[in-house]
Short mmCIF file of C-alpha atoms and ligand atoms in Angstrom, two decimals:
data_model
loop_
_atom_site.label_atom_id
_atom_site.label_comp_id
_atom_site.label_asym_id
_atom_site.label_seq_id
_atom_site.Cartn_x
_atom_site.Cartn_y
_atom_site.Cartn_z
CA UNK A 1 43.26 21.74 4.64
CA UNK A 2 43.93 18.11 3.43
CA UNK A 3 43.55 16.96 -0.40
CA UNK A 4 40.29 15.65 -1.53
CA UNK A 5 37.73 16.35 -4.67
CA UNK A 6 36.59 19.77 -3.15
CA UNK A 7 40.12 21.14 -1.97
CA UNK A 8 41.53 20.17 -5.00
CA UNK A 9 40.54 23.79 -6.47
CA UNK A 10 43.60 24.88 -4.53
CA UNK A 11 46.16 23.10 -5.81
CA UNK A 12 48.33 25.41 -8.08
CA UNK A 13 47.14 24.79 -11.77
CA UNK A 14 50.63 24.01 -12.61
CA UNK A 15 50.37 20.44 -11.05
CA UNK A 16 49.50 17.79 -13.01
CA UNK A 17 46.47 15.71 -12.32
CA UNK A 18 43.73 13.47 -13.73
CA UNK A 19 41.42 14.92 -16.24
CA UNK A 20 38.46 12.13 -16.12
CA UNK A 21 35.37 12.20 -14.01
CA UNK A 22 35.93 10.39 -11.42
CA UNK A 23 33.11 8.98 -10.11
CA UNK A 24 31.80 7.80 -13.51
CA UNK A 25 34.67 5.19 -13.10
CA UNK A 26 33.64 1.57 -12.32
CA UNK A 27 35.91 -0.74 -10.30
CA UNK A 28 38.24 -2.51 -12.42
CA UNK A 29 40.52 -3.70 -10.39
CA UNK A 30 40.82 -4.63 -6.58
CA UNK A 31 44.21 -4.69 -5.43
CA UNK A 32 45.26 -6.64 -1.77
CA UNK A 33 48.38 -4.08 -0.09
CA UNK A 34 47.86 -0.27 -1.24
CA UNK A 35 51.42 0.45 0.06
CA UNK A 36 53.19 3.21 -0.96
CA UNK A 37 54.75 0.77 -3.96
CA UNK A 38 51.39 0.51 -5.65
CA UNK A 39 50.89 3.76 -5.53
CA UNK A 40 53.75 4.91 -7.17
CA UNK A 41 53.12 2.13 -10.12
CA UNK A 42 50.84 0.36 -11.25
CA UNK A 43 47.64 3.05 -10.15
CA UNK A 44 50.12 5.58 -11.86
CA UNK A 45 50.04 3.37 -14.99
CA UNK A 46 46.42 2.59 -14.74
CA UNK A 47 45.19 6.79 -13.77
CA UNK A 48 47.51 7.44 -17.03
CA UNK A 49 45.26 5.50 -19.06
CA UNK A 50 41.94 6.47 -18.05
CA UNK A 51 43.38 9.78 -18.36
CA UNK A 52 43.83 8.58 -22.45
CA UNK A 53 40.29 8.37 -22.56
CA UNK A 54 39.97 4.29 -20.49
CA UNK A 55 37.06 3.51 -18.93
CA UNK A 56 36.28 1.36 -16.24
CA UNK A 57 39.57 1.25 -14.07
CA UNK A 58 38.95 2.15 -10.91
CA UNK A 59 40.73 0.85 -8.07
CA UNK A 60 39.27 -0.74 -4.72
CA UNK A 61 42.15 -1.28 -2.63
CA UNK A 62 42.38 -3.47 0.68
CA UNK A 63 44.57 -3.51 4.06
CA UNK A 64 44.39 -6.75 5.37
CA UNK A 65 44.59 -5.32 9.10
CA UNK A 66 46.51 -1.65 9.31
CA UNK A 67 43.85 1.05 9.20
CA UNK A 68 46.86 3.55 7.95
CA UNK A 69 46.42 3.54 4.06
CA UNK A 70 42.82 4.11 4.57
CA UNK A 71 43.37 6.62 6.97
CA UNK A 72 45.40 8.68 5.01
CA UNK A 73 43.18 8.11 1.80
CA UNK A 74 39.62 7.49 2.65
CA UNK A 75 39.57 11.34 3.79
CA UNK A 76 40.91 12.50 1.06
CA UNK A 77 38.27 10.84 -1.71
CA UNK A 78 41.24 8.15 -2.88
CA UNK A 79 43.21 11.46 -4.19
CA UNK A 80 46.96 11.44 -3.11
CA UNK A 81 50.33 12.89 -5.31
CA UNK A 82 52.93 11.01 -6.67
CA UNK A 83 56.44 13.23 -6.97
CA UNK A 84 59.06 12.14 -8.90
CA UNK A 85 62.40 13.08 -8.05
CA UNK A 86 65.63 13.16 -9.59
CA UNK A 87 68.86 15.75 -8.41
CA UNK A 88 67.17 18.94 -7.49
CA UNK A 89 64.15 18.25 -9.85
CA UNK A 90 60.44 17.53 -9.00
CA UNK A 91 57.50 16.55 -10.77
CA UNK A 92 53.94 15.89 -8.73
CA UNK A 93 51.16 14.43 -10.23
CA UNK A 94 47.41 14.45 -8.53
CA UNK A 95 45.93 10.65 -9.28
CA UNK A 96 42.68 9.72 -9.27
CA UNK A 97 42.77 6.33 -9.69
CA UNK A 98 42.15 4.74 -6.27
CA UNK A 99 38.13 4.84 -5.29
CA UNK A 100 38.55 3.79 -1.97
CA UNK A 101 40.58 1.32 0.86
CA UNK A 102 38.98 -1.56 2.34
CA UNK A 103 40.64 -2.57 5.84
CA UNK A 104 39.46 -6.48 5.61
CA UNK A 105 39.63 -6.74 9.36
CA UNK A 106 36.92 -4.53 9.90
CA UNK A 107 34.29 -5.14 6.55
CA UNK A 108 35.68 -8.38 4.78
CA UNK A 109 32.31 -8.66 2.92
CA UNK A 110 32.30 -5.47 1.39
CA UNK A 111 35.86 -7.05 0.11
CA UNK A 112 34.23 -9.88 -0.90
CA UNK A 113 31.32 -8.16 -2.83
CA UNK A 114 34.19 -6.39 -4.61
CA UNK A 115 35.88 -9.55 -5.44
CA UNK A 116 32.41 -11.32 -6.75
CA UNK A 117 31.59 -7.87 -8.88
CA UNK A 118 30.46 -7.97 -12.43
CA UNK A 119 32.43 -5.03 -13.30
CA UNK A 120 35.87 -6.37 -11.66
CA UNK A 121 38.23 -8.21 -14.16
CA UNK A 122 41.33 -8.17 -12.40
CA UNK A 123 42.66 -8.96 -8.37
CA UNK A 124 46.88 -7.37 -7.89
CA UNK A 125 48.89 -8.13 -5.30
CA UNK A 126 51.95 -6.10 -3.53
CA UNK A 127 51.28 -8.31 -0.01
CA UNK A 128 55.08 -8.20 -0.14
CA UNK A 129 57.59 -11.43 -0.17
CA UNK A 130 55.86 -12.43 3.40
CA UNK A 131 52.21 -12.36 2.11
CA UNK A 132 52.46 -15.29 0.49
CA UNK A 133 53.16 -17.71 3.14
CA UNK A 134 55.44 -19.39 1.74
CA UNK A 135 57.87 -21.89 4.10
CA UNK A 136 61.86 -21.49 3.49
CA UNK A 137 61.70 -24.50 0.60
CA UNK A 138 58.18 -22.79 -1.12
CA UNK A 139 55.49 -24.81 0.23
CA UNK A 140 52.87 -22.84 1.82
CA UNK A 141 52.04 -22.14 5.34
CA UNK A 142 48.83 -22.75 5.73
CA UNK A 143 48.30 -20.56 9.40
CA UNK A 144 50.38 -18.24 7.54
CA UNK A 145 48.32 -17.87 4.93
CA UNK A 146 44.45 -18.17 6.73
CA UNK A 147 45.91 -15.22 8.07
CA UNK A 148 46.95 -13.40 4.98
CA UNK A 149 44.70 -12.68 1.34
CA UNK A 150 43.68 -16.33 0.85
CA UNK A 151 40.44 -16.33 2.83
CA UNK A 152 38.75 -13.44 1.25
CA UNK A 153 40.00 -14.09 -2.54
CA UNK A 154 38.57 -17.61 -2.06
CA UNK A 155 34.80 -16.32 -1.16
CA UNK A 156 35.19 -13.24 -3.17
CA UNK A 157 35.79 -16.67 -5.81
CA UNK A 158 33.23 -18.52 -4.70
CA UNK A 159 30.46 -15.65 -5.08
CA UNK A 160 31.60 -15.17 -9.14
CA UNK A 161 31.46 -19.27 -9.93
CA UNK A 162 27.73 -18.67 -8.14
CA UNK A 163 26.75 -15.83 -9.91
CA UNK A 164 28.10 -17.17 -13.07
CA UNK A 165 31.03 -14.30 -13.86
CA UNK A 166 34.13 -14.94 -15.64
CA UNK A 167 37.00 -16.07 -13.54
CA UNK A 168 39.60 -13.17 -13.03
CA UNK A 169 42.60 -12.30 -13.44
CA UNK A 170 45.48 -12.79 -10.56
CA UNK A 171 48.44 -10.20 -11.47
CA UNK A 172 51.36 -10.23 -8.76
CA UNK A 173 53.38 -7.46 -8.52
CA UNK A 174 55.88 -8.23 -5.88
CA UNK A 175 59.60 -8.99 -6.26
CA UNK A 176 59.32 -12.96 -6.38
CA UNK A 177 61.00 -15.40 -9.13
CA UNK A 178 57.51 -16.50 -11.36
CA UNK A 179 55.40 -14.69 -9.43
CA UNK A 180 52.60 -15.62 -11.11
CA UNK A 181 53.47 -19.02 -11.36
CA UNK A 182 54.33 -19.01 -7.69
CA UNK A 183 50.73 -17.21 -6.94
CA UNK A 184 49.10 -19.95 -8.88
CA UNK A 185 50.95 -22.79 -7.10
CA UNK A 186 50.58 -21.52 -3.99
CA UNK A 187 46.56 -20.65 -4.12
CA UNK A 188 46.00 -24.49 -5.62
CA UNK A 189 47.65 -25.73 -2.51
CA UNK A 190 45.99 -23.87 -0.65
CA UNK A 191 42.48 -24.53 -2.69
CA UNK A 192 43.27 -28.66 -2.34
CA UNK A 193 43.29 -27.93 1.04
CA UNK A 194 40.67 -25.46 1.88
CA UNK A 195 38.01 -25.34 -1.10
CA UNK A 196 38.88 -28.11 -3.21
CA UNK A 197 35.27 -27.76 -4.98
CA UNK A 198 36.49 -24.73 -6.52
CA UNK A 199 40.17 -26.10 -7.82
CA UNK A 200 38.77 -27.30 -11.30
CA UNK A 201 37.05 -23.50 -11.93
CA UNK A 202 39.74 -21.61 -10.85
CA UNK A 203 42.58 -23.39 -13.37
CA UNK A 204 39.91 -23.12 -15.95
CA UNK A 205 38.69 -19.68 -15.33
CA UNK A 206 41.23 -17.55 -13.88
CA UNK A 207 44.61 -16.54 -15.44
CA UNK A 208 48.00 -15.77 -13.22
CA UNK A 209 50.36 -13.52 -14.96
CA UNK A 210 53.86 -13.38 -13.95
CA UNK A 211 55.44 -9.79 -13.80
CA UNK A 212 58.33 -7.86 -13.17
CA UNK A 213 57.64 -4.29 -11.47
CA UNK A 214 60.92 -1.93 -10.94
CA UNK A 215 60.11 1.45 -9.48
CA UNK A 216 62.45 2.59 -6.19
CA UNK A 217 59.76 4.22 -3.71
CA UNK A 218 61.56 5.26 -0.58
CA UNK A 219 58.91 5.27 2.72
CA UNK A 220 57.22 8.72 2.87
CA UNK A 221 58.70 10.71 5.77
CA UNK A 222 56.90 13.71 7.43
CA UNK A 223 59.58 16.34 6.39
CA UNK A 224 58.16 15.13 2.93
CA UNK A 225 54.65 15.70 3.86
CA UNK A 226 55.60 18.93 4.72
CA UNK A 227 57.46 20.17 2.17
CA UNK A 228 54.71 19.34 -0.41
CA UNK A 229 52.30 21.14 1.63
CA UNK A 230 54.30 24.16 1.03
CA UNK A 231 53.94 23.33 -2.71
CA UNK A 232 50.63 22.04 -2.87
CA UNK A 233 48.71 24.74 -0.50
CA UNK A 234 46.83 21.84 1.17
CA UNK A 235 47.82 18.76 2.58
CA UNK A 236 48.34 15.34 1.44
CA UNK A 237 48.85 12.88 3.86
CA UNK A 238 49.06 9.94 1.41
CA UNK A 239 51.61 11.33 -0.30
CA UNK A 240 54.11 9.57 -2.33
CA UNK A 241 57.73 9.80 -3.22
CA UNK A 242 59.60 8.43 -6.49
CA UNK A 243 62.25 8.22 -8.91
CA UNK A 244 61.74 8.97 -12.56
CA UNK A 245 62.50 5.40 -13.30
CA UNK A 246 59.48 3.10 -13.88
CA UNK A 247 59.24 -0.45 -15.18
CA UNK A 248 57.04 -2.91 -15.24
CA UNK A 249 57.12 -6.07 -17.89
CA UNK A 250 53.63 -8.35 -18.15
CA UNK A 251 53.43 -11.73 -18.82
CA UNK A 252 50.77 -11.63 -21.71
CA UNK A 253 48.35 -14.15 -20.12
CA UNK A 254 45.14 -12.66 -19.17
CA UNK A 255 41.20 -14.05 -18.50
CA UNK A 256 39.56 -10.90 -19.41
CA UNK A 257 39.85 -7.38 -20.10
CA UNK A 258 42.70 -4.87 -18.94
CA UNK A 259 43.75 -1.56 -19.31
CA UNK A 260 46.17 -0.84 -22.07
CA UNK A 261 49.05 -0.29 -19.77
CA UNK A 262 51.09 -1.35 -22.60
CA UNK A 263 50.14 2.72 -24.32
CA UNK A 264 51.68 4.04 -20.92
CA UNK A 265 55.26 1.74 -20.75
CA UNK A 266 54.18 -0.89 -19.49
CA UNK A 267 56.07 -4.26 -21.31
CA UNK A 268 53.82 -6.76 -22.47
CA UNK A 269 56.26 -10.25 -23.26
CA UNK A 270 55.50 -13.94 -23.94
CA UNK A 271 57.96 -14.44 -21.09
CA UNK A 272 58.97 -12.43 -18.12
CA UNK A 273 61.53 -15.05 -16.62
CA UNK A 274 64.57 -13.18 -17.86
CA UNK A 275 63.63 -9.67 -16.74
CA UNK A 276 62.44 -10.70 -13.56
CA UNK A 277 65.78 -13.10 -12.30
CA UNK A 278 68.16 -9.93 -13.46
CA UNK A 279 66.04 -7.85 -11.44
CA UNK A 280 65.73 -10.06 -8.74
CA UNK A 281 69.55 -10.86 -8.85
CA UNK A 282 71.23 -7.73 -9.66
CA UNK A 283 69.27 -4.90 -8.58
CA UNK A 284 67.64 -6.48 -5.61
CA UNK A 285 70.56 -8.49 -4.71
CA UNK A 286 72.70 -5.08 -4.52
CA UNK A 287 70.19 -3.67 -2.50
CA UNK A 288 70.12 -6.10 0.49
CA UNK A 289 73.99 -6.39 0.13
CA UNK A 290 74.23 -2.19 0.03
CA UNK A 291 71.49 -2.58 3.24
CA UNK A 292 73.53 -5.00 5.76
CA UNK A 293 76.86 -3.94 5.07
CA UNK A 294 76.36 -0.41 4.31
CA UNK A 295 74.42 -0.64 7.94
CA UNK A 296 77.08 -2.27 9.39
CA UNK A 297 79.37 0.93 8.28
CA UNK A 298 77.36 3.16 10.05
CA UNK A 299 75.27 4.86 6.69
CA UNK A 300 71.76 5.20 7.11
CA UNK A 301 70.80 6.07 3.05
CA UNK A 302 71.54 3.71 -0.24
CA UNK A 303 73.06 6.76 -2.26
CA UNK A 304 75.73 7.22 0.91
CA UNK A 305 76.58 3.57 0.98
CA UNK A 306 76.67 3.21 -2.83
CA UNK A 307 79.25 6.21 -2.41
CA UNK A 308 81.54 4.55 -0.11
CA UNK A 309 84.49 3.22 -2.94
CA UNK A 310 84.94 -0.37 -0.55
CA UNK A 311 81.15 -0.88 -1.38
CA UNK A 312 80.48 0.38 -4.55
CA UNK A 313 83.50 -2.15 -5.57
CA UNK A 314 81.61 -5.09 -3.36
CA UNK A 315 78.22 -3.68 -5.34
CA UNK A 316 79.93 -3.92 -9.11
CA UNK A 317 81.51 -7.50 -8.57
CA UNK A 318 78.42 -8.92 -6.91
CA UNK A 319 76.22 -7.50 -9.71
CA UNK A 320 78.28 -8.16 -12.85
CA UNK A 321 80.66 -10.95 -11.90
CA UNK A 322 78.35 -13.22 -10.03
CA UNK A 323 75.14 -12.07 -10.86
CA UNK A 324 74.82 -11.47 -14.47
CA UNK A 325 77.16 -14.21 -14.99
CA UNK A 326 73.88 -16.04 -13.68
CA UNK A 327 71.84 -15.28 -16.10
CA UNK A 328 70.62 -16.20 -19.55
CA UNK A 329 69.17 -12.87 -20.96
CA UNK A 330 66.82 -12.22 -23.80
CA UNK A 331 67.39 -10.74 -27.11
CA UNK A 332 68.47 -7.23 -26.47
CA UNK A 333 68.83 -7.27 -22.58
CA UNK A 334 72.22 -5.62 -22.04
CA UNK A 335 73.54 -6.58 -18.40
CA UNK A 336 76.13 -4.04 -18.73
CA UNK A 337 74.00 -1.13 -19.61
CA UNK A 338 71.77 -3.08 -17.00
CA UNK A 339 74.08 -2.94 -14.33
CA UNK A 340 75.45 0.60 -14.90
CA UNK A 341 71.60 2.36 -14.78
CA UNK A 342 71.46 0.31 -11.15
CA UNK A 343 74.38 2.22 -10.16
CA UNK A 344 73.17 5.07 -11.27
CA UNK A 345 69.58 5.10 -10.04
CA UNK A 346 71.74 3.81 -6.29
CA UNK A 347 73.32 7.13 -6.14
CA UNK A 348 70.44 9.63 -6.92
CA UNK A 349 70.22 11.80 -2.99
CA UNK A 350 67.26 12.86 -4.39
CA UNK A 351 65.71 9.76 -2.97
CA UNK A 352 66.88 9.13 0.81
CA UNK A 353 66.35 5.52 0.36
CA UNK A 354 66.56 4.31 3.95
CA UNK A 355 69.07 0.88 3.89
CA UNK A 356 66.82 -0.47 7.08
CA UNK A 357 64.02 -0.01 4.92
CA UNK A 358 65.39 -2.31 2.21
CA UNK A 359 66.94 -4.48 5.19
CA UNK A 360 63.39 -5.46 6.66
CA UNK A 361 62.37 -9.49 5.54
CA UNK A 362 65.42 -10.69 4.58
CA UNK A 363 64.39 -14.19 5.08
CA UNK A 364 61.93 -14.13 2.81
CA UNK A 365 64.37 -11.72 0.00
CA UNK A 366 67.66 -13.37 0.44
CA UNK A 367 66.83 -16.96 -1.49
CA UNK A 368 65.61 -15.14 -4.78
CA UNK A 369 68.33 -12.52 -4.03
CA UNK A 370 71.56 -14.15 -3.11
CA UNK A 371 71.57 -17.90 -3.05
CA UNK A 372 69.70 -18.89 -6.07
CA UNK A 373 72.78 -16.81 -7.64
CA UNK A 374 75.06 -18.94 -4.79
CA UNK A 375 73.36 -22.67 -6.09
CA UNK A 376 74.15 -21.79 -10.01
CA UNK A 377 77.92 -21.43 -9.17
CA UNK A 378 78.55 -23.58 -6.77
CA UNK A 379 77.17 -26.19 -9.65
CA UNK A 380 80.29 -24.76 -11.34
CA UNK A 381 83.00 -24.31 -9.15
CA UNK A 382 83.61 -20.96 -9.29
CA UNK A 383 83.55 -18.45 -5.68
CA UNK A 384 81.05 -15.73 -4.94
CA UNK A 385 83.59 -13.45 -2.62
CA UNK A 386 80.69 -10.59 -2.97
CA UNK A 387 77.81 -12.46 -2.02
CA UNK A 388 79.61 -14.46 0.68
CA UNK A 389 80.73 -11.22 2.01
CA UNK A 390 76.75 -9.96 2.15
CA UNK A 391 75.81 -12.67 3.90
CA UNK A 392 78.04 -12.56 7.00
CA UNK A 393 76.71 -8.79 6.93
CA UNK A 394 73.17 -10.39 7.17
CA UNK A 395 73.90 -12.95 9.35
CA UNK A 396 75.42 -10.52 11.75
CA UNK A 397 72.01 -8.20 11.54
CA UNK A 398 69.57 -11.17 11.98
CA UNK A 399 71.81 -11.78 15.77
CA UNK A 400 69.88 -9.29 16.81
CA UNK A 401 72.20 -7.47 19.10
CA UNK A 402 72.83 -4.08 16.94
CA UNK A 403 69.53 -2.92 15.88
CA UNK A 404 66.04 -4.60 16.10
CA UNK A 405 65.65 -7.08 13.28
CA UNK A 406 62.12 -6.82 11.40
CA UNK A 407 61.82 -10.22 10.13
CA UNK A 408 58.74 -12.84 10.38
CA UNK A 409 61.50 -15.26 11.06
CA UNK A 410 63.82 -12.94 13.57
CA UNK A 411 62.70 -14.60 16.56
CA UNK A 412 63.73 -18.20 15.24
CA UNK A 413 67.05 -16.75 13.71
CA UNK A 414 68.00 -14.80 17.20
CA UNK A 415 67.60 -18.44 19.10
CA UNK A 416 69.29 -20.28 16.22
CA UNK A 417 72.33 -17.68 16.83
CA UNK A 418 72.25 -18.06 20.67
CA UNK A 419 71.91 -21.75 20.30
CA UNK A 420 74.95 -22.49 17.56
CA UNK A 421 77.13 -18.89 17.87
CA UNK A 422 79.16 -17.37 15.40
CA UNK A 423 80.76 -21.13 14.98
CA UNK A 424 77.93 -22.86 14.18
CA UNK A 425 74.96 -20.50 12.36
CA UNK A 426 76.44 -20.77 8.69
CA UNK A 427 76.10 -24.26 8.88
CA UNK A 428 72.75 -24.22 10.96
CA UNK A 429 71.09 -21.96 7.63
CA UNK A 430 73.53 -23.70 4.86
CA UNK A 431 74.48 -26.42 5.88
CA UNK A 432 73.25 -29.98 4.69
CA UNK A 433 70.37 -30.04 6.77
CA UNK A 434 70.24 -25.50 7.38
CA UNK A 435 66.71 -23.96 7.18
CA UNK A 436 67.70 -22.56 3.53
CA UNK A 437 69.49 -25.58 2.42
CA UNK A 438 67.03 -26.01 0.26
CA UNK A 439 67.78 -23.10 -1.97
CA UNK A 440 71.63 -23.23 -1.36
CA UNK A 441 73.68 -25.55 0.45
CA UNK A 442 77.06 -24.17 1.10
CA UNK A 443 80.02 -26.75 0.94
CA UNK A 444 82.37 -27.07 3.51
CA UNK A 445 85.14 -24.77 2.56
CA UNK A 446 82.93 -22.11 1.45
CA UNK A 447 80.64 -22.25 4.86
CA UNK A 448 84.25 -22.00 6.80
CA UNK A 449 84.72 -18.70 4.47
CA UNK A 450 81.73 -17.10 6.03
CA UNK A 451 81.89 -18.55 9.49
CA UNK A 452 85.23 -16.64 9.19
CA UNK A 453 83.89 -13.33 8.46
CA UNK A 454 81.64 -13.51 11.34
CA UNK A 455 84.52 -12.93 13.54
C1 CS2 B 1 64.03 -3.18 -2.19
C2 CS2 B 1 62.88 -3.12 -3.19
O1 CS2 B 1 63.03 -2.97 -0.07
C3 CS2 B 1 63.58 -3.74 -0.86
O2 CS2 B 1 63.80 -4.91 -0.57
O3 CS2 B 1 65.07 -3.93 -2.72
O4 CS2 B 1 61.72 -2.64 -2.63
C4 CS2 B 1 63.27 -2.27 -4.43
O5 CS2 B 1 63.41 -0.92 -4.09
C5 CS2 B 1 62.25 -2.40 -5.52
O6 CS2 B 1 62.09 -3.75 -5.85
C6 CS2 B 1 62.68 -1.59 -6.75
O7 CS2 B 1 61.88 -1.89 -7.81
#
């Protein structure tokens, strides 16, 4: 028997779940990429507060093209559980706060009619780093993005300035420097190009947020599914998997009303900037470095690479000593402390975070992740053994001849490699005129470094 409203009678009353009625709920909120991460965070924020008594909060949420999400959820009424685990613990929560999943390829006006509806204040985002379109120096692709949430937001736009509704709302939740900033950038390009008669509305109506989400959520395997079945007494096949750890700090910029995340642990700040770059830098930036060179070591999970004492030491230099050393934190942010709940959270088995998970995009992760940290110190002189040492390990994954590399940019990278070998690629992505040279361009001695480690 799979979850929905009528199975839910079986569940064991022990496990949590949503005490509101359900369909009584308007939609708040339309979110573009209902992955597993959204799931585990922000709809858990937002169910926790209609739960408080919130009303209005539903969530419509939309696959651009995979039919999966909805295929999982759709049958089961928008229900799925959320388990947090830590050690041998487990906590699972039923939440009702996804109404339904929209797969744009097959009804983009019933998207749209979202988009342009009274009761909708607020569009989120976890389209991942790719979604955006954004070229290797930030300016957008513009095929890229026809193909990505553009199109729709722009009608879904159009139909409120028509109608007369208030603008909306534009919250990104994915793991970019100023995301919001970035979102709002981005979309006016791509307005000046595409719908320039709505440009002037948009900046005057809408509002872009920047944020910084932090919640590890490990890909849901079927030995998971299964297990929970045994717990649950029916099946959930949108099931999701998580730590205990949840963050997420807001940018307080907003057009209209929003839930009061803020009651559940949610941050609300004047500026995000600081949160977001040590998140970006340090816990991030471990995590692609733990990915390719823990890969390249033969481990398959983050808590057995974080384990490994050559690592772990590669880990703590890259996060505190080049890193942090990065950064300008606010009042109260303790790096340190920072850096030691990273390592801690790393370790956790309870998670079985898969490193080829974490390894997937690195062209679009690495600039935010590694050289934006590489540009501040090279203004200064002073080496970055650990991150130089990450990116051979990358380097070697994106040649393509160990394991398949999932990357919008593999093909390009796998010619680049044949075309310059292990001699030439540092300088073809780093050097003065390298595809990322834009974010960091290596000097000579440095790019020699890493050609070496390519050996
Ligand atoms: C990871 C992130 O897959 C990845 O690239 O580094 O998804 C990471 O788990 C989250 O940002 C944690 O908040």
């Amino acid at each position: 028997m799979r979850l929905s409203a009528t199975s839910l009678d079986h569940v064991p009353p022990g496990i949590a779940r949503y005490s509101y009625e359900r369909a009584a709920q308007e939609i708040g909120i339309v979110h573009f990429g209902l992955g597993a991460f959204h799931r585990a965070h922000q709809a858990w924020y937002t169910d926790l507060c209609m739960d408080a008594g919130e009303r209005g909060w539903a969530i419509s949420g939309v696959s651009l093209r995979s039919p999966t999400v909805a295929e999982q959820l759709n049958p089961q009424d928008g229900l799925y559980t959320l388990t947090e685990r830590s050690g041998d613990d487990s906590e699972t929560r039923v939440i009702g706060a996804v109404r339904e999943v929209l797969v744009a390829a097959q009804e983009p006006e019933k998207v749209i009619a979202r988009l342009g509806s009274q009761s909708v204040s607020i569009v989120s985002f976890t389209v991942t780093e790719k979604g955006y379109a954004r070229r290797p120096g930030g300016s957008l692709d513009l095929a890229a993005a026809e193909a990505s949430f553009y199109p729709l937001l722009t009608q879904g736009l159009r139909l409120r300035r028509e109608h007369d509704l208030p603008g909306l709302t534009l919250v990104s939740c994915d793991n970019l420097p100023a995301n919001g900033r970035e979102l709002e950038r981005l979309f006016g390009e791509w307005l000046a190009e595409r719908a320039p008669d709505l440009a002037a509305w948009v900046a005057a109506e809408c509002a872009f947020p920047s944020t910084m989400v932090d919640r590890i959520v490990p890909a849901t395997t079927p030995a998971d599914i299964d297990w929970l079945e045994g717990q649950l007494g029916v099946r959930d096949e949108g099931a999701i998997f998580t730590e205990r750890f949840s963050q997420w700090v807001i940018e307080d910029r907003f057009a209209g009303p929003r839930p009061r995340w803020e009651r559940h642990g949610a941050q609300l700040v004047r500026d995000v900037e600081p949160y977001e770059t040590a998140k970006l830098r340090m816990l991030n930036g471990a995590h692609s470095a733990l990915a390719y060179c823990g890969l390249e070591l033969g481990y398959e999970f983050v808590h057995e690479a974080i384990a490994d004492p050559m690592l772990r030491g590669l880990v703590e230099r890259l996060m505190r000593q080049e890193a942090a050393t990065s950064l300008s934190p606010a009042p109260g942010q303790d790096l340190e402390a920072y850096a030691d709940a990273l390592i801690a959270r790393f370790a956790d088995p309870a998670l079985n975070h898969r490193l080829i998970q974490i390894a997937m995009d690195g062209s679009q992760k690495i600039p935010q992740r590694w050289l934006e940290t590489l540009a501040y110190h090279q203004r200064r002189g002073a080496p970055c053994p650990a991150l130089i040492e990450a990116l051979a390990a990358w380097l070697k994954h994106v040649r393509g001849d160990r394991r398949p590399v999932d990357d919008p940019m593999a093909t390009q990278l796998v010619t680049l490699w044949a075309n310059t070998g292990s001699s030439g690629i540092a300088a073809a992505l780093f050097g003065p005129q390298g595809l990322f040279a834009q974010t960091w361009q290596g000097d000579e001695a440095t790019l020699a470094r890493l050609t070496r480690r390519l050996g």
